Tab-separated table of C-alpha atoms in Angstrom:
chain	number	residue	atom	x	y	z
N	1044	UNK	CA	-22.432	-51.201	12.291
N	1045	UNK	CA	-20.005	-49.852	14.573
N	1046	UNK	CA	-18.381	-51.448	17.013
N	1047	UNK	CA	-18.232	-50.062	20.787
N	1048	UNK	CA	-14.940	-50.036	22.477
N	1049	UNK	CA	-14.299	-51.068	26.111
N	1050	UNK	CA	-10.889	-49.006	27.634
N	1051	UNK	CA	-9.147	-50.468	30.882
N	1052	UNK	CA	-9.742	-48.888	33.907
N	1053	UNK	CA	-6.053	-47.243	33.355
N	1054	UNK	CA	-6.840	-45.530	30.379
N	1055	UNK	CA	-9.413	-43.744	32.199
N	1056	UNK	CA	-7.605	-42.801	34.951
N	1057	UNK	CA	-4.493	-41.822	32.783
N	1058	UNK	CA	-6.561	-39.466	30.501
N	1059	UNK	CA	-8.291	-38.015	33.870
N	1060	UNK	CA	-4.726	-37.444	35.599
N	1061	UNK	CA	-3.513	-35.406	32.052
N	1062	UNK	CA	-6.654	-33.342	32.082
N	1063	UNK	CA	-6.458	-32.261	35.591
N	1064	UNK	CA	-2.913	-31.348	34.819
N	1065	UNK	CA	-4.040	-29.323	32.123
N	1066	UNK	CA	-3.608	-31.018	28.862
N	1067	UNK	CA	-5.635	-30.255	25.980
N	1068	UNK	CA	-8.271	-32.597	25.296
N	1069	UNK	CA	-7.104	-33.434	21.666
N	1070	UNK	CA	-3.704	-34.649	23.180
N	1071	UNK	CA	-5.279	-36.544	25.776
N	1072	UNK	CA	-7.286	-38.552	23.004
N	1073	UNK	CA	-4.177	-38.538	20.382
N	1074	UNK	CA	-1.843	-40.000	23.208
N	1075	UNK	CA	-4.010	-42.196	24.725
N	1076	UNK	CA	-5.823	-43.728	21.181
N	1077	UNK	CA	-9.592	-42.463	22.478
N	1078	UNK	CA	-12.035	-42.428	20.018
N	1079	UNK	CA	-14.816	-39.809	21.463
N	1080	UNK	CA	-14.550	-36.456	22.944
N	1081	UNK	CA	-17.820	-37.355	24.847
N	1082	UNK	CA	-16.459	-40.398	26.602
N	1083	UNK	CA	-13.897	-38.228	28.134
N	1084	UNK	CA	-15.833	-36.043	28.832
N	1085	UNK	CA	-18.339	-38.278	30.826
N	1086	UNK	CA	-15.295	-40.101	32.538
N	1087	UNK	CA	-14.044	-37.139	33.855
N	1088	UNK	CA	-17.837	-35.858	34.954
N	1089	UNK	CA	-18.255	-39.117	36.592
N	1090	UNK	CA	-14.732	-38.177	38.437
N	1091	UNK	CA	-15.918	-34.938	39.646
N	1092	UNK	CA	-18.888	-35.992	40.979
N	1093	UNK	CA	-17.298	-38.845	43.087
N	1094	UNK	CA	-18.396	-41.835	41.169
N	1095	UNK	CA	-15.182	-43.445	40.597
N	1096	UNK	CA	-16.557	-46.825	40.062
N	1097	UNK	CA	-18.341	-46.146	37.161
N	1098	UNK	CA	-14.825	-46.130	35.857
N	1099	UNK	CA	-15.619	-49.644	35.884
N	1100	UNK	CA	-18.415	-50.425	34.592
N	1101	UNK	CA	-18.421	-52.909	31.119
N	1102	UNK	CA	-19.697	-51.753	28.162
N	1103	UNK	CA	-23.195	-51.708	27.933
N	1104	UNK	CA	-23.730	-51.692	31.633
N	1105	UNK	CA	-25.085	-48.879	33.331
N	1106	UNK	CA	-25.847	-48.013	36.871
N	1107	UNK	CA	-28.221	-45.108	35.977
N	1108	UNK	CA	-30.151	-47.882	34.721
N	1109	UNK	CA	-29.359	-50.561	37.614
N	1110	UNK	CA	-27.844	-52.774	35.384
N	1111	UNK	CA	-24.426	-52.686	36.819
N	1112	UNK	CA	-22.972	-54.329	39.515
N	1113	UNK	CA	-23.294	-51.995	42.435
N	1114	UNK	CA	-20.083	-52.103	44.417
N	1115	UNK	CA	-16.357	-52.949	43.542
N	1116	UNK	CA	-16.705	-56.333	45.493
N	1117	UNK	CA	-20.007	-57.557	43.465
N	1118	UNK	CA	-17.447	-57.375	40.384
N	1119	UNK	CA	-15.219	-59.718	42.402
N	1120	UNK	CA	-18.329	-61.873	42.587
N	1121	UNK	CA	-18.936	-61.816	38.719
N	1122	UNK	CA	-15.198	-62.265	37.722
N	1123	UNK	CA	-15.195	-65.458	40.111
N	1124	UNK	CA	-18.534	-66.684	38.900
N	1125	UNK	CA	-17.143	-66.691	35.489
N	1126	UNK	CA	-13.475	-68.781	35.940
């Protein structure tokens, strides 16, 4: 079974910033050790539709699916909650 992998929050924005500047998407994924041309591909359509915080979200977790915490501070809450 495979196992899912959870990038950092500056991954994401990293590979966004080098496709906005034009890079192809191969590089972006050789460079930056990304696994699937779809995850890119649904960071950077979560980007241009303003949902930044999604960039965010654990693995697993989705706010289609109100799962997820819904605002930056709530994962404040759950980081706290957890020390």
């Amino acid at each position: 079974m495979a196992t899912r992998v959870s990038y950092p929050v500056e991954v994401k924005m990293k590979a966004i910033e080098m496709r906005l500047a034009g890079i192809p998407v191969k590089e972006v994924m050789g460079q930056l050790h990304i696994r699937n041309r779809t995850q890119l591909e649904t960071w950077m359509r979560w980007y241009r539709s303003g949902d930044i915080h999604r960039l965010e979200q654990p693995v697993g977790k989705q706010y289609s699916y109100g799962k997820g915490p819904e605002y930056a501070s709530e994962l404040e809450k759950l980081k706290a909650e957890i020390r």
